[in-house]
mmCIF file of C-alpha atoms in Angstrom:
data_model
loop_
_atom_site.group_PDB
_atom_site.id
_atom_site.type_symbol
_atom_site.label_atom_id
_atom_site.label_comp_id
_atom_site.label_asym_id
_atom_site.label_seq_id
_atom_site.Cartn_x
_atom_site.Cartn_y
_atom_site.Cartn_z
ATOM 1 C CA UNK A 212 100.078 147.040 141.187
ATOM 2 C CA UNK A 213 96.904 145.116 139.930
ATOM 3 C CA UNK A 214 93.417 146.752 139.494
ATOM 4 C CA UNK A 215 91.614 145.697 142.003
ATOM 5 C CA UNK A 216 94.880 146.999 144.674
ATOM 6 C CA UNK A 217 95.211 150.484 142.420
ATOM 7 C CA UNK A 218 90.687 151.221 143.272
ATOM 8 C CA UNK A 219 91.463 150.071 146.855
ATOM 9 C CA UNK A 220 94.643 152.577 146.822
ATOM 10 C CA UNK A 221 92.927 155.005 145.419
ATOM 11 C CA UNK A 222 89.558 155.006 147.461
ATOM 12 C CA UNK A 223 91.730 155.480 150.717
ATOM 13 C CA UNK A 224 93.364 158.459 149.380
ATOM 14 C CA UNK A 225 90.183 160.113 148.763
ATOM 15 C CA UNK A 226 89.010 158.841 152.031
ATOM 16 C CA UNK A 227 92.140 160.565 153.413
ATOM 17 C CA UNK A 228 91.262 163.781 151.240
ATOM 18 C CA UNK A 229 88.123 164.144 152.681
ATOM 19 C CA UNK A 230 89.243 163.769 156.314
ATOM 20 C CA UNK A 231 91.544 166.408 155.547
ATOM 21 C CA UNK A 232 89.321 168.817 153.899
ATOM 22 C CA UNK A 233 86.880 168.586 157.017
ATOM 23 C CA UNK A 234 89.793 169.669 159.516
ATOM 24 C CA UNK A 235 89.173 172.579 161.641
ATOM 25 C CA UNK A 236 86.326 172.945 164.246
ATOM 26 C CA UNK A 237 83.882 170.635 165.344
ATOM 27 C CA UNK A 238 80.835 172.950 164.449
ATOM 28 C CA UNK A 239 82.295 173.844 161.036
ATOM 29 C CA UNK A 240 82.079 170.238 159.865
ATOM 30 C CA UNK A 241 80.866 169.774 156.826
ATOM 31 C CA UNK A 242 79.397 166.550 155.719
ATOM 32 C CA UNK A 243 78.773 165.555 152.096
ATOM 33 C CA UNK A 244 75.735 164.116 150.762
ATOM 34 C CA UNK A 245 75.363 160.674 151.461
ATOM 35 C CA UNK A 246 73.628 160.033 148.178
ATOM 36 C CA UNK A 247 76.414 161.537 145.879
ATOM 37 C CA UNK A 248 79.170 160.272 148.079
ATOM 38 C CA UNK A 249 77.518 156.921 147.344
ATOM 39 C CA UNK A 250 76.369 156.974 143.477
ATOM 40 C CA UNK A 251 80.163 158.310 143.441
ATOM 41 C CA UNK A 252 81.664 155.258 144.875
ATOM 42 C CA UNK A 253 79.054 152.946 143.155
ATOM 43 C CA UNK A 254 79.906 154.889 139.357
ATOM 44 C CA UNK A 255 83.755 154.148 140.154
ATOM 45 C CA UNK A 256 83.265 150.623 141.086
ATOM 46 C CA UNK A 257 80.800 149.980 138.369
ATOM 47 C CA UNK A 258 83.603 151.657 136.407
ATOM 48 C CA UNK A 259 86.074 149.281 137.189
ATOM 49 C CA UNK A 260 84.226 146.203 137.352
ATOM 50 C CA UNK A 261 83.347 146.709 133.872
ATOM 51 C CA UNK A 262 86.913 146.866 132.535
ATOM 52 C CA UNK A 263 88.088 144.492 134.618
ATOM 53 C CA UNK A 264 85.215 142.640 132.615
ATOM 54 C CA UNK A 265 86.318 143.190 129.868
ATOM 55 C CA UNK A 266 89.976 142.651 130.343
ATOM 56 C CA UNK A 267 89.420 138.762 132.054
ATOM 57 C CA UNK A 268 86.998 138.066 128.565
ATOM 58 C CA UNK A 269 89.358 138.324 125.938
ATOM 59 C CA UNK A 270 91.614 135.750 126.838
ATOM 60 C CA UNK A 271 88.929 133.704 126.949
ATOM 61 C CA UNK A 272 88.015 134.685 123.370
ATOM 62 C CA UNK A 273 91.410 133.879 121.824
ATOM 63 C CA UNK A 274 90.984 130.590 123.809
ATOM 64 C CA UNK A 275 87.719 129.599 122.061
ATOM 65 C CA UNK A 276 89.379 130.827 118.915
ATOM 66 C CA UNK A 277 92.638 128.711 119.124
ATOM 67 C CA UNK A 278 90.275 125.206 119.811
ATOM 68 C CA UNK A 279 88.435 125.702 116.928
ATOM 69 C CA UNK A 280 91.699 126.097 115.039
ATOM 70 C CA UNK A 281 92.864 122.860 116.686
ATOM 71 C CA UNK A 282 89.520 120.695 116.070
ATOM 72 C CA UNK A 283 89.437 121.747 112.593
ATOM 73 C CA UNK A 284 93.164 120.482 111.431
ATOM 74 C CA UNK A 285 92.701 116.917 113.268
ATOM 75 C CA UNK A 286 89.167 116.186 111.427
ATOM 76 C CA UNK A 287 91.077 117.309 107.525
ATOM 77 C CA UNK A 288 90.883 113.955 105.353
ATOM 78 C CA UNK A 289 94.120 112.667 104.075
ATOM 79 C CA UNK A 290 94.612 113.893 100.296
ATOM 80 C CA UNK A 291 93.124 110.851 98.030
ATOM 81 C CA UNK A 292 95.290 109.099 95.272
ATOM 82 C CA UNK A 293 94.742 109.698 91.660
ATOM 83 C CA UNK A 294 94.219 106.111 90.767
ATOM 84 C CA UNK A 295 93.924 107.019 87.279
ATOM 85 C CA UNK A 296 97.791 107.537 87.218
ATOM 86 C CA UNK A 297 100.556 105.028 87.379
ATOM 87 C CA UNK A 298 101.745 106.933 90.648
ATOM 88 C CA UNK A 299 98.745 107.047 92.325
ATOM 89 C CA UNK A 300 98.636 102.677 91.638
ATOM 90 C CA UNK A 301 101.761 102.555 93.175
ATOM 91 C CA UNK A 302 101.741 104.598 96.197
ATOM 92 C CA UNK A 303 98.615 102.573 97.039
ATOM 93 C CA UNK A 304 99.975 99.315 96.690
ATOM 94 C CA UNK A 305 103.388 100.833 98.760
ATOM 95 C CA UNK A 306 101.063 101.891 101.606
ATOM 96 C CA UNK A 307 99.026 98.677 101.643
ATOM 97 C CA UNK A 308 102.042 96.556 101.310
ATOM 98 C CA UNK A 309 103.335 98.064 104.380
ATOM 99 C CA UNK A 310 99.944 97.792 106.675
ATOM 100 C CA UNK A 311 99.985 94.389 105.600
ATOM 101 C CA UNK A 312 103.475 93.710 106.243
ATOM 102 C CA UNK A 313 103.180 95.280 109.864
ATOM 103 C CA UNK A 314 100.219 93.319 110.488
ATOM 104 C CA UNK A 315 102.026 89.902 109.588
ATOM 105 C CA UNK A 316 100.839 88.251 106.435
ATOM 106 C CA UNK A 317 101.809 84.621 105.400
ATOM 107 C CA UNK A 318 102.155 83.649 101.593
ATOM 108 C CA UNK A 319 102.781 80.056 99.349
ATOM 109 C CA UNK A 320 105.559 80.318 97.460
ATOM 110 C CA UNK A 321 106.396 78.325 94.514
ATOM 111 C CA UNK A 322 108.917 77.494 91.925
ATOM 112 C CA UNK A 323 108.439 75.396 89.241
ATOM 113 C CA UNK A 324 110.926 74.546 86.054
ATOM 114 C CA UNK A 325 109.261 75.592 82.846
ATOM 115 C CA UNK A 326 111.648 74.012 80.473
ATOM 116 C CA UNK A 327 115.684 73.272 80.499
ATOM 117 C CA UNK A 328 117.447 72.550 77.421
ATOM 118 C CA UNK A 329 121.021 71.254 77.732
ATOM 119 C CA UNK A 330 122.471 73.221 75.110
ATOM 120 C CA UNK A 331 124.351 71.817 72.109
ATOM 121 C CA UNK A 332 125.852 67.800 71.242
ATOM 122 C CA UNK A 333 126.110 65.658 73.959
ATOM 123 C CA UNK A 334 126.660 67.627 76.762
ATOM 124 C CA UNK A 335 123.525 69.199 76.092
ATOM 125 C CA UNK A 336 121.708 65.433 76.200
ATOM 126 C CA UNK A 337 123.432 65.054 80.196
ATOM 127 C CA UNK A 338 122.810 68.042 81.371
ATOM 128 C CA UNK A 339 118.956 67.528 79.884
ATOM 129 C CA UNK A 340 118.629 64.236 81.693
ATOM 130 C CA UNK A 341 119.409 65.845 85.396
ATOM 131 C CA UNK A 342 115.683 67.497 84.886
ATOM 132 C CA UNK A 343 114.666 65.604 88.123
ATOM 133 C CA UNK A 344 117.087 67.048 90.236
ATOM 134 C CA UNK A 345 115.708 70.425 88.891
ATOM 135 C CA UNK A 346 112.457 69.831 89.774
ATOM 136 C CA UNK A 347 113.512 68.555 92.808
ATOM 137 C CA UNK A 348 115.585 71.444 94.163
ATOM 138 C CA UNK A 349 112.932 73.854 92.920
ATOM 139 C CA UNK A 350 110.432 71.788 94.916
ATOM 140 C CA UNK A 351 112.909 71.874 98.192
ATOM 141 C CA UNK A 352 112.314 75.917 97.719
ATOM 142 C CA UNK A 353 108.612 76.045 97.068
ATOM 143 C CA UNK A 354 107.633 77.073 101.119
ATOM 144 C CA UNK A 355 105.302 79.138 102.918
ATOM 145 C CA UNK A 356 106.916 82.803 104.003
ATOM 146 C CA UNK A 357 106.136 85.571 105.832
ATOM 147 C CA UNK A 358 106.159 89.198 105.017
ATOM 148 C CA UNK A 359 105.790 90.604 101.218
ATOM 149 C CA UNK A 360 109.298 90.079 98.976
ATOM 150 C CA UNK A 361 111.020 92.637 96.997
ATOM 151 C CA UNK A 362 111.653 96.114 97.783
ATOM 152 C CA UNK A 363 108.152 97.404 97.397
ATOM 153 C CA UNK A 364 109.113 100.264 99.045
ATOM 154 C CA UNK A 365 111.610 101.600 96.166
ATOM 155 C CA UNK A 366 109.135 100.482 93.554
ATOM 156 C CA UNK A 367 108.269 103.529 90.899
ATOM 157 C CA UNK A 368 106.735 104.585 87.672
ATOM 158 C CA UNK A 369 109.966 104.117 86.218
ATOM 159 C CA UNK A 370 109.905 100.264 86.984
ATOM 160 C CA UNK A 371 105.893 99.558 85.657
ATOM 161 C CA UNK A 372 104.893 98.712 82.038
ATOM 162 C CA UNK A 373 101.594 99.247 83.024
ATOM 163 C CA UNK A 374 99.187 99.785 85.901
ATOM 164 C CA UNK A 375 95.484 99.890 86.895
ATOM 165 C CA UNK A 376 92.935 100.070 89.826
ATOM 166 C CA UNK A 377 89.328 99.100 89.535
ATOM 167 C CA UNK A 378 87.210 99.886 92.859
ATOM 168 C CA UNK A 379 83.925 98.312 93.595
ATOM 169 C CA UNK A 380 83.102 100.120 96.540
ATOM 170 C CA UNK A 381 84.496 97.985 99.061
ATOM 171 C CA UNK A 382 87.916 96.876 97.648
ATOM 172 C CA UNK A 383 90.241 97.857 95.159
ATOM 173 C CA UNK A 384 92.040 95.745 93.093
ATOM 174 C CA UNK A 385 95.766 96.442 91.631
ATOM 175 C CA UNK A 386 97.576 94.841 88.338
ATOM 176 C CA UNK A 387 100.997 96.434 88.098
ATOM 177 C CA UNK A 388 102.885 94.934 85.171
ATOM 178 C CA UNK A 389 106.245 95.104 85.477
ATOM 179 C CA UNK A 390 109.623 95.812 83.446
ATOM 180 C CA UNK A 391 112.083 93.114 82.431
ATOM 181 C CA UNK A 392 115.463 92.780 84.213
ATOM 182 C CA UNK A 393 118.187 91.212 83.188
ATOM 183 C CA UNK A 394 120.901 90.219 85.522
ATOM 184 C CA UNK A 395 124.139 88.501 85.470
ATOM 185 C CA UNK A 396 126.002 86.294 88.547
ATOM 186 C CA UNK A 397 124.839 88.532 90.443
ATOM 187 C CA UNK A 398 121.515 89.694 90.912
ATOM 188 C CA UNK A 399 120.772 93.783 90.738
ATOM 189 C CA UNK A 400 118.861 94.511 94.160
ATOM 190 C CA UNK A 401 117.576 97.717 92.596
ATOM 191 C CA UNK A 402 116.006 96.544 89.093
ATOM 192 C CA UNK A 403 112.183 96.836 88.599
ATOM 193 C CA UNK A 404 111.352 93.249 89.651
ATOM 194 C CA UNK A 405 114.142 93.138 92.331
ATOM 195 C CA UNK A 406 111.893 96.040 93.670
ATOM 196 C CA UNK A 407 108.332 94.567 92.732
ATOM 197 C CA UNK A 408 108.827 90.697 93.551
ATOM 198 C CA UNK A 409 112.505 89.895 94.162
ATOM 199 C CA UNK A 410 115.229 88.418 92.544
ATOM 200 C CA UNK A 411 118.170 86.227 92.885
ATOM 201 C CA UNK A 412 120.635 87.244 94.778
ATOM 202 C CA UNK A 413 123.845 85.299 93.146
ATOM 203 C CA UNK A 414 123.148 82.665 90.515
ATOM 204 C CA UNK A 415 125.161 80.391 93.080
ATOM 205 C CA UNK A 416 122.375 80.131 95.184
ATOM 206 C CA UNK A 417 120.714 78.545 92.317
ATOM 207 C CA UNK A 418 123.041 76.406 90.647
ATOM 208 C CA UNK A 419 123.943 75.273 94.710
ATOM 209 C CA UNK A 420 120.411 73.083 94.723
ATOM 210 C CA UNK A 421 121.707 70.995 91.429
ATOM 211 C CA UNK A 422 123.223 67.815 93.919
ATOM 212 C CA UNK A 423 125.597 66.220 92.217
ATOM 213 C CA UNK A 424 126.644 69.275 89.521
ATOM 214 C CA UNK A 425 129.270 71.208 90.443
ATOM 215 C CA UNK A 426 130.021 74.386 88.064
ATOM 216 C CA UNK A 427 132.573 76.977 87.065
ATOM 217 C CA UNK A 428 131.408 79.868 85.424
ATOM 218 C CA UNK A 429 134.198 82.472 85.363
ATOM 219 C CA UNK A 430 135.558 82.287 81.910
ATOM 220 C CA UNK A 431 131.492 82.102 81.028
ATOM 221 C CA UNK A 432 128.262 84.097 80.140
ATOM 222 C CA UNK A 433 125.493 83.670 82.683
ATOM 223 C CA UNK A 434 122.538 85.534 82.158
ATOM 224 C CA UNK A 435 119.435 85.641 84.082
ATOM 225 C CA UNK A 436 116.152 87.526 82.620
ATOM 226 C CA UNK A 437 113.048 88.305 84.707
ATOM 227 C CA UNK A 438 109.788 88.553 82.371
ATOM 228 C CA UNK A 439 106.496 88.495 82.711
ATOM 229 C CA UNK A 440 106.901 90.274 86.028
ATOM 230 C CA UNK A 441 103.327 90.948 88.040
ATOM 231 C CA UNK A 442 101.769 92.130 90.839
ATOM 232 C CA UNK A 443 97.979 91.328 91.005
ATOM 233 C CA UNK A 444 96.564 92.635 94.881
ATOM 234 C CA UNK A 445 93.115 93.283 96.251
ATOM 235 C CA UNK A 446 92.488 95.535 98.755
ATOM 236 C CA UNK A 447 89.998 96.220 101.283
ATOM 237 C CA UNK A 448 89.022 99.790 101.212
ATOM 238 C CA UNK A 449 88.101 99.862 104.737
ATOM 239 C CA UNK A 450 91.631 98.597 106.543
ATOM 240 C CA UNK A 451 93.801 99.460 103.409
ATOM 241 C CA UNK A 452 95.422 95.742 103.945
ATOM 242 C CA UNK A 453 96.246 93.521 101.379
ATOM 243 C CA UNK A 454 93.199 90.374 101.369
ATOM 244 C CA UNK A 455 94.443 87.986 98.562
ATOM 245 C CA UNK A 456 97.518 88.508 96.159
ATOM 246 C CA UNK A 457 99.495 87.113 93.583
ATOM 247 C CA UNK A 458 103.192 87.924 92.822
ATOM 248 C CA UNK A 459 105.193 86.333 89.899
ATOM 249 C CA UNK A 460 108.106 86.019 87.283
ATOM 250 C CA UNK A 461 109.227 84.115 84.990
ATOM 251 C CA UNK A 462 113.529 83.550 85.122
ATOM 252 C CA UNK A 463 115.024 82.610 82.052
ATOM 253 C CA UNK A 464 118.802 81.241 82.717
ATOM 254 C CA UNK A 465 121.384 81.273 79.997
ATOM 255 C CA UNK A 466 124.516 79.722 80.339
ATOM 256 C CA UNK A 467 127.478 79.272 77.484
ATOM 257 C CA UNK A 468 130.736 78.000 77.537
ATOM 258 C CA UNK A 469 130.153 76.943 81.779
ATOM 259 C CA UNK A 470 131.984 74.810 83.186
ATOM 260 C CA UNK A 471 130.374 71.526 84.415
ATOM 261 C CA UNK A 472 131.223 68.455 86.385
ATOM 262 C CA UNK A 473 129.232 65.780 86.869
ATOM 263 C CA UNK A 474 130.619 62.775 89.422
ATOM 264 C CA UNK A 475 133.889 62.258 87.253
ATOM 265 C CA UNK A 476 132.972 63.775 84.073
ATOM 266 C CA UNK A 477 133.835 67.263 83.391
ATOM 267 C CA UNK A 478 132.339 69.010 80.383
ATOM 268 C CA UNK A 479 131.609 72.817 78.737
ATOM 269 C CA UNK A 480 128.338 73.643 78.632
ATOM 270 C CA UNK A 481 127.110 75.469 75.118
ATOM 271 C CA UNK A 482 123.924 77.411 74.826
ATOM 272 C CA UNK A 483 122.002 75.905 78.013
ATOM 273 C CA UNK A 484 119.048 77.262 78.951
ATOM 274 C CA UNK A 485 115.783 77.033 81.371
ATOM 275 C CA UNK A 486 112.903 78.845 82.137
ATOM 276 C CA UNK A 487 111.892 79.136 86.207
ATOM 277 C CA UNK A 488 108.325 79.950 87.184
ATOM 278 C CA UNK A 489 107.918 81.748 90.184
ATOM 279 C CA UNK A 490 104.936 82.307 91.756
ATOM 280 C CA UNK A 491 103.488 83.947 95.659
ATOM 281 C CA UNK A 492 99.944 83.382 96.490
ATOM 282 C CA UNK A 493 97.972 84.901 99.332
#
């Protein structure tokens, strides 16, 4: 039974009370006072109405309360990044790298051959003079892409040298030296460049743009080593996005006692080397 249905419940009893109190005969009726009768009625309702009063206004209160609960946890500002750590450097390049990346960004890339020595006698001398086709091939592979290479994602203190942030207010700009990697035929997806810039994913894929040189490097040593690894990004402190970048490497390939055949002429390869340069601009 509500409130409001217990007073009307309970003002009909009296009312019933009072009929039966005034039973009897007509000229013994007594009547009560119509002031008290009324200040009566008026006290109980005023009675009432204030606790029903306050009963409907505390809802209300915890209402009121709960908002301001609500308003205060969606205007909280994100935590800040110590960019006087090597951490704090990373995780901002992570989360710009992946606004950027969601926004769509479009980069130059290009490879260039540093140097390429032969290796030892003869051999060496052939294998130097096929420089054009090196330059060529790295030429073929020198494109425009999309998106930002390596896994940037996985990229941690444990993979950085070195890195540093210096903000002038409106952007922020990020050098993140990196660690050497060395790989073999295969490149290691999870090294520090493989996770700052990318890597190689099989030397085949190199040795594949050398028309005209076919090789055999299973009884070999191949060795592949990333230096001089870097990740130079500014970005604007306003959309946290990436505005102008530079990514690069540079790949020094070792090869020794590899397999070579060139048209007809098959011939071991001792001590070659060359130096890649790889570079992404934005």
């Amino acid at each position: 039974m509500t409130l409001r249905s217990f007073f009307a419940f309970s003002l009909a009893l009296l009312m019933l009370m009072s009929m039966a109190a005034c039973g009897g005969k007509d000229d013994d009726t007594t009547t009560l006072p119509a002031d008290e009768t009324t200040e009566a009625v008026e006290s109980e309702t005023e009675s009432v109405t204030d606790d029903m009063t306050d009963i409907s206004e505390e809802p209300s209160q915890t209402e009121e309360e709960t908002s301001a609960d609500v308003a205060e946890t969606e205007t909280a500002e994100p935590e800040k990044l110590d960019l006087n750590t090597t951490e704090g450097v990373i995780n901002l390049y992570k989360e710009a790298a992946a606004k950027t990346e969601k926004a769509g960004i479009t980069s130059d890339k290009v490879m260039s051959l540093a140097s390429l020595d032969g290796g030892k006698g003869f051999v060496g001398g052939i294998i130097s003079a096929f420089e054009p086709i090196a330059r060529r091939a790295l030429a073929n592979n020198s494109v425009q892409i999309t998106g930002i290479e390596g896994s940037y994602d996985k990229l941690s203190p444990s993979d950085v040298k070195s890195a540093k942030a210096v903000d002038n207010g409106k952007t922020t700009t990020l050098t993140i030296e990196l660690k050497d990697q060395t790989d073999g035929v295969t490149g290691n997806q999870n090294g520090p460049v493989a996770h700052g810039v990318g890597v190689l994913d099989s030397i085949e894929t190199a040795l594949a743009e050398l028309k005209g040189v076919t090789f055999d490097y299973s009884e070999g040593t191949v060795k592949l080593k990333y230096t001089d690894a870097t990740i130079n990004v500014t970005i604007d402190n306003a959309t946290g996005k990436i505005t102008s970048g530079k990514w690069r490497f540079d790949v020094n390939i070792s090869l020794d006692n590899i397999g070579a055949k060139i048209g007809v002429l098959s011939v071991t390869l001792k001590d070659a080397k060359g130096v890649v340069k790889y570079e992404i601009t934005h």
